[in-house]
Amino acid sequence: MEKYFKKITDHVYGFLLWDESWNSFNNCYVLVEGDEVTLIDSGKEEHFEHLSGEMKKIGIENITRFVATHGHRDHIGGVRFLENVEGYIHEKDLQLVPEELRGKFNTNLREVDNLEHVLLGHHTKGSVALYHKKDKVLFCGDHICFFGEPINGQVVEDGDVTGEKFKKFVSEWSQNEEMRKKRDFDSFIKGLKAMNQFEIEYLCTGHGVVLKGGINRYISELITFE
């Protein structure tokens, strides 16, 4: 199974695992600040042991907080194995969480003091972007993601390849009136504008590579397809 656990910034690690059943990388992120360890998205339930094993290799034994960008199972499945850990999710996505796991979640994201959040609400009603100001990292869930794209051993890239592919997809989407309505293109653009309020150096997506550098310019270019 192809997987990567790489340090992205001083405080952020990325875990990318190739999901053979979906033919895509599924991503999780670990934010380490002193004794505080925040897990951002958890991957599928069946993959959590791989994330846990990689964390232990670098001495991370305990997760102190879990924050979900949204409520799909490839982002919250692993929460089943988190004991005595406060989980957070937007209230609009709580209904996506299996009923037996809802008690693990708090919907007051304002309590997460090391991350700012903004509601995106396109991919799911409660999709959020999470911003770590110190490292200028934006975790955007699946609002922008590179589902099915290979990474060729490169967890972080400048966006010239993968980013341009996604831009082409958005351009084509913008010109198809039927798909604009079906996939709520206007809501997608609104989410991009919400994301672009932050000063971003790294864009950490739910699937595929992490983009580095020129992120605000890149998002602005996507917005021009409005």
PDB file of C-alpha atoms in Angstrom:
ATOM      1  CA  MET A   1       0.000   0.000   0.000  1.00  0.00           C
ATOM      2  CA  GLU A   2       1.505   3.314  -1.091  1.00  0.00           C
ATOM      3  CA  LYS A   3       1.598   5.827   1.747  1.00  0.00           C
ATOM      4  CA  TYR A   4       3.560   8.889   2.814  1.00  0.00           C
ATOM      5  CA  PHE A   5       3.984  10.619   6.157  1.00  0.00           C
ATOM      6  CA  LYS A   6       5.911  13.837   5.581  1.00  0.00           C
ATOM      7  CA  LYS A   7       6.681  16.987   7.522  1.00  0.00           C
ATOM      8  CA  ILE A   8       5.224  19.904   5.575  1.00  0.00           C
ATOM      9  CA  THR A   9       5.928  22.867   7.875  1.00  0.00           C
ATOM     10  CA  ASP A  10       7.407  23.379  11.340  1.00  0.00           C
ATOM     11  CA  HIS A  11       4.174  22.143  12.900  1.00  0.00           C
ATOM     12  CA  VAL A  12       2.269  20.230  10.213  1.00  0.00           C
ATOM     13  CA  TYR A  13       2.665  16.651   8.979  1.00  0.00           C
ATOM     14  CA  GLY A  14       0.748  15.195   6.066  1.00  0.00           C
ATOM     15  CA  PHE A  15      -0.366  11.571   5.762  1.00  0.00           C
ATOM     16  CA  LEU A  16      -1.314  10.457   2.251  1.00  0.00           C
ATOM     17  CA  LEU A  17      -2.511   6.899   1.668  1.00  0.00           C
ATOM     18  CA  TRP A  18      -3.446   5.344  -1.663  1.00  0.00           C
ATOM     19  CA  ASP A  19      -6.939   3.893  -1.362  1.00  0.00           C
ATOM     20  CA  GLU A  20      -7.103   1.063  -3.887  1.00  0.00           C
ATOM     21  CA  SER A  21     -10.889   0.822  -3.649  1.00  0.00           C
ATOM     22  CA  TRP A  22     -11.247   4.487  -4.646  1.00  0.00           C
ATOM     23  CA  ASN A  23      -8.113   4.811  -6.795  1.00  0.00           C
ATOM     24  CA  SER A  24      -7.080   7.962  -4.987  1.00  0.00           C
ATOM     25  CA  PHE A  25      -4.902   9.276  -2.210  1.00  0.00           C
ATOM     26  CA  ASN A  26      -6.841  10.084   0.950  1.00  0.00           C
ATOM     27  CA  ASN A  27      -5.213  12.699   3.164  1.00  0.00           C
ATOM     28  CA  CYS A  28      -5.007  13.425   6.898  1.00  0.00           C
ATOM     29  CA  TYR A  29      -2.923  16.045   8.672  1.00  0.00           C
ATOM     30  CA  VAL A  30      -1.294  16.218  12.087  1.00  0.00           C
ATOM     31  CA  LEU A  31      -0.657  19.582  13.739  1.00  0.00           C
ATOM     32  CA  VAL A  32       1.898  19.406  16.566  1.00  0.00           C
ATOM     33  CA  GLU A  33       2.345  22.359  18.923  1.00  0.00           C
ATOM     34  CA  GLY A  34       4.141  21.432  22.122  1.00  0.00           C
ATOM     35  CA  ASP A  35       2.062  18.825  23.928  1.00  0.00           C
ATOM     36  CA  GLU A  36      -0.992  19.566  21.787  1.00  0.00           C
ATOM     37  CA  VAL A  37      -1.541  17.205  18.848  1.00  0.00           C
ATOM     38  CA  THR A  38      -4.448  18.059  16.562  1.00  0.00           C
ATOM     39  CA  LEU A  39      -5.546  15.535  13.952  1.00  0.00           C
ATOM     40  CA  ILE A  40      -7.270  17.129  10.966  1.00  0.00           C
ATOM     41  CA  ASP A  41      -9.394  14.489   9.240  1.00  0.00           C
ATOM     42  CA  SER A  42      -8.832  10.849  10.130  1.00  0.00           C
ATOM     43  CA  GLY A  43      -9.165   8.827   6.949  1.00  0.00           C
ATOM     44  CA  LYS A  44     -11.349   5.753   6.641  1.00  0.00           C
ATOM     45  CA  GLU A  45     -11.851   3.454   9.602  1.00  0.00           C
ATOM     46  CA  GLU A  46      -9.937   0.635   7.900  1.00  0.00           C
ATOM     47  CA  HIS A  47      -6.910   2.843   7.263  1.00  0.00           C
ATOM     48  CA  PHE A  48      -6.480   4.430  10.685  1.00  0.00           C
ATOM     49  CA  GLU A  49      -3.926   1.882  11.885  1.00  0.00           C
ATOM     50  CA  HIS A  50      -1.566   3.042   9.127  1.00  0.00           C
ATOM     51  CA  LEU A  51      -1.786   6.663  10.292  1.00  0.00           C
ATOM     52  CA  SER A  52      -1.354   5.643  13.925  1.00  0.00           C
ATOM     53  CA  GLY A  53       1.695   3.554  13.066  1.00  0.00           C
ATOM     54  CA  GLU A  54       3.391   6.388  11.187  1.00  0.00           C
ATOM     55  CA  MET A  55       2.762   8.808  14.054  1.00  0.00           C
ATOM     56  CA  LYS A  56       4.298   6.424  16.561  1.00  0.00           C
ATOM     57  CA  LYS A  57       7.458   6.201  14.448  1.00  0.00           C
ATOM     58  CA  ILE A  58       8.156   9.880  15.187  1.00  0.00           C
ATOM     59  CA  GLY A  59       7.123   9.666  18.823  1.00  0.00           C
ATOM     60  CA  ILE A  60       3.524  10.881  18.631  1.00  0.00           C
ATOM     61  CA  GLU A  61       1.530   8.597  20.894  1.00  0.00           C
ATOM     62  CA  ASN A  62      -1.498  10.660  21.839  1.00  0.00           C
ATOM     63  CA  ILE A  63      -3.885  12.801  19.832  1.00  0.00           C
ATOM     64  CA  THR A  64      -5.368  15.561  21.981  1.00  0.00           C
ATOM     65  CA  ARG A  65      -7.909  16.977  19.522  1.00  0.00           C
ATOM     66  CA  PHE A  66      -9.643  15.953  16.304  1.00  0.00           C
ATOM     67  CA  VAL A  67     -11.150  18.359  13.779  1.00  0.00           C
ATOM     68  CA  ALA A  68     -13.036  17.270  10.663  1.00  0.00           C
ATOM     69  CA  THR A  69     -13.241  19.388   7.533  1.00  0.00           C
ATOM     70  CA  HIS A  70     -16.505  17.590   6.753  1.00  0.00           C
ATOM     71  CA  GLY A  71     -18.489  14.496   7.604  1.00  0.00           C
ATOM     72  CA  HIS A  72     -17.698  11.979   4.860  1.00  0.00           C
ATOM     73  CA  ARG A  73     -16.374   8.623   6.006  1.00  0.00           C
ATOM     74  CA  ASP A  74     -12.937   9.061   4.457  1.00  0.00           C
ATOM     75  CA  HIS A  75     -12.499  12.072   6.751  1.00  0.00           C
ATOM     76  CA  ILE A  76     -14.094  10.869   9.991  1.00  0.00           C
ATOM     77  CA  GLY A  77     -13.936   7.050   9.927  1.00  0.00           C
ATOM     78  CA  GLY A  78     -10.895   6.825  12.159  1.00  0.00           C
ATOM     79  CA  VAL A  79     -12.572   8.757  14.977  1.00  0.00           C
ATOM     80  CA  ARG A  80     -13.948   5.414  16.138  1.00  0.00           C
ATOM     81  CA  PHE A  81     -10.491   4.633  17.549  1.00  0.00           C
ATOM     82  CA  LEU A  82      -9.982   7.950  19.354  1.00  0.00           C
ATOM     83  CA  GLU A  83     -10.654   7.601  23.069  1.00  0.00           C
ATOM     84  CA  ASN A  84     -11.030  10.599  25.375  1.00  0.00           C
ATOM     85  CA  VAL A  85     -10.361  12.970  22.482  1.00  0.00           C
ATOM     86  CA  GLU A  86     -12.612  15.959  21.829  1.00  0.00           C
ATOM     87  CA  GLY A  87     -13.788  15.881  18.234  1.00  0.00           C
ATOM     88  CA  TYR A  88     -15.077  18.880  16.303  1.00  0.00           C
ATOM     89  CA  ILE A  89     -17.260  19.155  13.223  1.00  0.00           C
ATOM     90  CA  HIS A  90     -19.568  21.839  11.849  1.00  0.00           C
ATOM     91  CA  GLU A  91     -23.130  21.457  13.087  1.00  0.00           C
ATOM     92  CA  LYS A  92     -24.439  21.182   9.516  1.00  0.00           C
ATOM     93  CA  ASP A  93     -22.445  17.977   8.993  1.00  0.00           C
ATOM     94  CA  LEU A  94     -23.206  16.238  12.274  1.00  0.00           C
ATOM     95  CA  GLN A  95     -26.025  14.278  10.631  1.00  0.00           C
ATOM     96  CA  LEU A  96     -23.459  12.692   8.287  1.00  0.00           C
ATOM     97  CA  VAL A  97     -21.704  11.086  11.255  1.00  0.00           C
ATOM     98  CA  PRO A  98     -22.888   7.557  12.145  1.00  0.00           C
ATOM     99  CA  GLU A  99     -25.288   7.867  15.053  1.00  0.00           C
ATOM    100  CA  GLU A 100     -23.135   5.810  17.409  1.00  0.00           C
ATOM    101  CA  LEU A 101     -20.204   8.207  16.884  1.00  0.00           C
ATOM    102  CA  ARG A 102     -21.991  11.542  17.197  1.00  0.00           C
ATOM    103  CA  GLY A 103     -21.286  11.720  20.912  1.00  0.00           C
ATOM    104  CA  LYS A 104     -17.592  12.094  20.100  1.00  0.00           C
ATOM    105  CA  PHE A 105     -18.197  15.448  18.405  1.00  0.00           C
ATOM    106  CA  ASN A 106     -18.571  19.018  19.578  1.00  0.00           C
ATOM    107  CA  THR A 107     -20.053  21.420  17.013  1.00  0.00           C
ATOM    108  CA  ASN A 108     -18.596  24.591  18.530  1.00  0.00           C
ATOM    109  CA  LEU A 109     -15.583  25.061  16.258  1.00  0.00           C
ATOM    110  CA  ARG A 110     -14.805  28.381  17.946  1.00  0.00           C
ATOM    111  CA  GLU A 111     -13.341  26.342  20.806  1.00  0.00           C
ATOM    112  CA  VAL A 112     -10.528  25.194  18.512  1.00  0.00           C
ATOM    113  CA  ASP A 113      -8.151  27.974  19.485  1.00  0.00           C
ATOM    114  CA  ASN A 114      -5.222  27.053  17.233  1.00  0.00           C
ATOM    115  CA  LEU A 115      -7.239  27.043  14.009  1.00  0.00           C
ATOM    116  CA  GLU A 116      -9.501  29.620  12.416  1.00  0.00           C
ATOM    117  CA  HIS A 117     -12.409  28.262  10.419  1.00  0.00           C
ATOM    118  CA  VAL A 118     -14.753  29.401   7.684  1.00  0.00           C
ATOM    119  CA  LEU A 119     -17.851  27.649   6.380  1.00  0.00           C
ATOM    120  CA  LEU A 120     -17.547  26.633   2.720  1.00  0.00           C
ATOM    121  CA  GLY A 121     -20.703  24.579   2.398  1.00  0.00           C
ATOM    122  CA  HIS A 122     -20.292  23.283  -1.143  1.00  0.00           C
ATOM    123  CA  HIS A 123     -18.930  19.746  -0.953  1.00  0.00           C
ATOM    124  CA  THR A 124     -21.229  19.165   2.037  1.00  0.00           C
ATOM    125  CA  LYS A 125     -23.476  21.594   3.897  1.00  0.00           C
ATOM    126  CA  GLY A 126     -21.017  21.757   6.765  1.00  0.00           C
ATOM    127  CA  SER A 127     -17.693  21.668   4.908  1.00  0.00           C
ATOM    128  CA  VAL A 128     -15.192  24.053   6.451  1.00  0.00           C
ATOM    129  CA  ALA A 129     -11.716  25.321   5.730  1.00  0.00           C
ATOM    130  CA  LEU A 130      -9.306  25.434   8.674  1.00  0.00           C
ATOM    131  CA  TYR A 131      -6.475  27.970   8.822  1.00  0.00           C
ATOM    132  CA  HIS A 132      -3.275  27.729  10.855  1.00  0.00           C
ATOM    133  CA  LYS A 133      -2.034  31.296  10.946  1.00  0.00           C
ATOM    134  CA  LYS A 134       1.438  30.608  12.326  1.00  0.00           C
ATOM    135  CA  ASP A 135       2.430  28.390   9.380  1.00  0.00           C
ATOM    136  CA  LYS A 136       0.032  29.977   6.838  1.00  0.00           C
ATOM    137  CA  VAL A 137      -1.544  26.605   6.104  1.00  0.00           C
ATOM    138  CA  LEU A 138      -5.117  26.205   4.867  1.00  0.00           C
ATOM    139  CA  PHE A 139      -6.787  22.809   5.202  1.00  0.00           C
ATOM    140  CA  CYS A 140      -9.600  22.918   2.652  1.00  0.00           C
ATOM    141  CA  GLY A 141     -11.012  19.400   2.776  1.00  0.00           C
ATOM    142  CA  ASP A 142     -12.513  18.470  -0.585  1.00  0.00           C
ATOM    143  CA  HIS A 143     -13.458  21.977  -1.745  1.00  0.00           C
ATOM    144  CA  ILE A 144     -10.279  21.859  -3.804  1.00  0.00           C
ATOM    145  CA  CYS A 145      -8.836  18.376  -4.127  1.00  0.00           C
ATOM    146  CA  PHE A 146      -6.964  16.223  -6.591  1.00  0.00           C
ATOM    147  CA  PHE A 147      -8.944  13.008  -6.419  1.00  0.00           C
ATOM    148  CA  GLY A 148      -7.320  10.175  -8.328  1.00  0.00           C
ATOM    149  CA  GLU A 149      -4.189  12.129  -9.214  1.00  0.00           C
ATOM    150  CA  PRO A 150      -0.771  10.481  -8.652  1.00  0.00           C
ATOM    151  CA  ILE A 151       1.872  12.266  -6.613  1.00  0.00           C
ATOM    152  CA  ASN A 152       4.963  10.470  -7.937  1.00  0.00           C
ATOM    153  CA  GLY A 153       6.603  10.516  -4.526  1.00  0.00           C
ATOM    154  CA  GLN A 154       6.227  14.286  -4.225  1.00  0.00           C
ATOM    155  CA  VAL A 155       3.908  15.174  -1.346  1.00  0.00           C
ATOM    156  CA  VAL A 156       4.384  18.937  -1.785  1.00  0.00           C
ATOM    157  CA  GLU A 157       4.466  20.571  -5.217  1.00  0.00           C
ATOM    158  CA  ASP A 158       4.341  24.083  -6.637  1.00  0.00           C
ATOM    159  CA  GLY A 159       1.094  23.426  -8.488  1.00  0.00           C
ATOM    160  CA  ASP A 160       2.394  23.635 -12.032  1.00  0.00           C
ATOM    161  CA  VAL A 161       1.095  20.160 -12.874  1.00  0.00           C
ATOM    162  CA  THR A 162      -1.715  19.136 -10.553  1.00  0.00           C
ATOM    163  CA  GLY A 163      -2.934  22.655  -9.902  1.00  0.00           C
ATOM    164  CA  GLU A 164      -3.184  23.396 -13.610  1.00  0.00           C
ATOM    165  CA  LYS A 165      -5.202  20.222 -14.196  1.00  0.00           C
ATOM    166  CA  PHE A 166      -7.719  21.331 -11.605  1.00  0.00           C
ATOM    167  CA  LYS A 167      -7.848  24.811 -13.099  1.00  0.00           C
ATOM    168  CA  LYS A 168      -8.710  23.281 -16.474  1.00  0.00           C
ATOM    169  CA  PHE A 169     -11.482  21.272 -14.823  1.00  0.00           C
ATOM    170  CA  VAL A 170     -12.943  24.420 -13.234  1.00  0.00           C
ATOM    171  CA  SER A 171     -12.731  26.279 -16.549  1.00  0.00           C
ATOM    172  CA  GLU A 172     -14.691  23.533 -18.317  1.00  0.00           C
ATOM    173  CA  TRP A 173     -17.174  23.336 -15.458  1.00  0.00           C
ATOM    174  CA  SER A 174     -17.800  27.079 -15.671  1.00  0.00           C
ATOM    175  CA  GLN A 175     -18.725  26.821 -19.353  1.00  0.00           C
ATOM    176  CA  ASN A 176     -21.249  24.005 -18.942  1.00  0.00           C
ATOM    177  CA  GLU A 177     -24.571  25.501 -17.829  1.00  0.00           C
ATOM    178  CA  GLU A 178     -26.072  22.140 -16.928  1.00  0.00           C
ATOM    179  CA  MET A 179     -23.119  21.195 -14.710  1.00  0.00           C
ATOM    180  CA  ARG A 180     -22.954  24.686 -13.183  1.00  0.00           C
ATOM    181  CA  LYS A 181     -26.448  24.139 -11.833  1.00  0.00           C
ATOM    182  CA  LYS A 182     -26.078  20.447 -11.010  1.00  0.00           C
ATOM    183  CA  ARG A 183     -22.848  20.924  -9.039  1.00  0.00           C
ATOM    184  CA  ASP A 184     -23.768  24.371  -7.686  1.00  0.00           C
ATOM    185  CA  PHE A 185     -20.860  26.225  -9.248  1.00  0.00           C
ATOM    186  CA  ASP A 186     -21.869  29.512  -7.619  1.00  0.00           C
ATOM    187  CA  SER A 187     -21.523  27.933  -4.175  1.00  0.00           C
ATOM    188  CA  PHE A 188     -18.086  26.626  -5.138  1.00  0.00           C
ATOM    189  CA  ILE A 189     -16.945  30.125  -6.126  1.00  0.00           C
ATOM    190  CA  LYS A 190     -18.375  31.575  -2.919  1.00  0.00           C
ATOM    191  CA  GLY A 191     -16.291  29.069  -0.966  1.00  0.00           C
ATOM    192  CA  LEU A 192     -13.142  30.040  -2.869  1.00  0.00           C
ATOM    193  CA  LYS A 193     -13.708  33.676  -1.957  1.00  0.00           C
ATOM    194  CA  ALA A 194     -14.094  32.713   1.695  1.00  0.00           C
ATOM    195  CA  MET A 195     -10.826  30.769   1.565  1.00  0.00           C
ATOM    196  CA  ASN A 196      -8.949  33.594  -0.101  1.00  0.00           C
ATOM    197  CA  GLN A 197      -9.370  35.930   2.874  1.00  0.00           C
ATOM    198  CA  PHE A 198      -6.429  34.144   4.494  1.00  0.00           C
ATOM    199  CA  GLU A 199      -2.757  34.569   3.639  1.00  0.00           C
ATOM    200  CA  ILE A 200      -1.918  31.072   2.422  1.00  0.00           C
ATOM    201  CA  GLU A 201       1.471  29.497   1.795  1.00  0.00           C
ATOM    202  CA  TYR A 202       0.368  25.839   1.822  1.00  0.00           C
ATOM    203  CA  LEU A 203      -2.924  24.398   0.572  1.00  0.00           C
ATOM    204  CA  CYS A 204      -3.621  21.042   2.208  1.00  0.00           C
ATOM    205  CA  THR A 205      -6.407  19.238   0.377  1.00  0.00           C
ATOM    206  CA  GLY A 206      -8.424  16.131   1.131  1.00  0.00           C
ATOM    207  CA  HIS A 207      -6.951  14.106  -1.726  1.00  0.00           C
ATOM    208  CA  GLY A 208      -3.592  14.314  -3.480  1.00  0.00           C
ATOM    209  CA  VAL A 209      -0.634  16.643  -3.292  1.00  0.00           C
ATOM    210  CA  VAL A 210      -0.170  19.646  -1.036  1.00  0.00           C
ATOM    211  CA  LEU A 211       0.305  22.856  -3.013  1.00  0.00           C
ATOM    212  CA  LYS A 212       2.969  25.343  -1.947  1.00  0.00           C
ATOM    213  CA  GLY A 213       3.487  28.956  -2.987  1.00  0.00           C
ATOM    214  CA  GLY A 214       1.303  31.410  -4.864  1.00  0.00           C
ATOM    215  CA  ILE A 215      -1.853  29.957  -3.346  1.00  0.00           C
ATOM    216  CA  ASN A 216      -3.822  33.193  -3.115  1.00  0.00           C
ATOM    217  CA  ARG A 217      -2.969  33.970  -6.720  1.00  0.00           C
ATOM    218  CA  TYR A 218      -4.028  30.459  -7.715  1.00  0.00           C
ATOM    219  CA  ILE A 219      -7.366  30.742  -5.919  1.00  0.00           C
ATOM    220  CA  SER A 220      -7.906  34.174  -7.469  1.00  0.00           C
ATOM    221  CA  GLU A 221      -7.370  32.627 -10.903  1.00  0.00           C
ATOM    222  CA  LEU A 222     -10.027  30.015 -10.142  1.00  0.00           C
ATOM    223  CA  ILE A 223     -12.411  32.761  -9.057  1.00  0.00           C
ATOM    224  CA  THR A 224     -12.052  34.477 -12.451  1.00  0.00           C
ATOM    225  CA  PHE A 225     -14.120  31.649 -13.965  1.00  0.00           C
ATOM    226  CA  GLU A 226     -17.118  32.985 -12.051  1.00  0.00           C
TER     227      GLU A 226
END
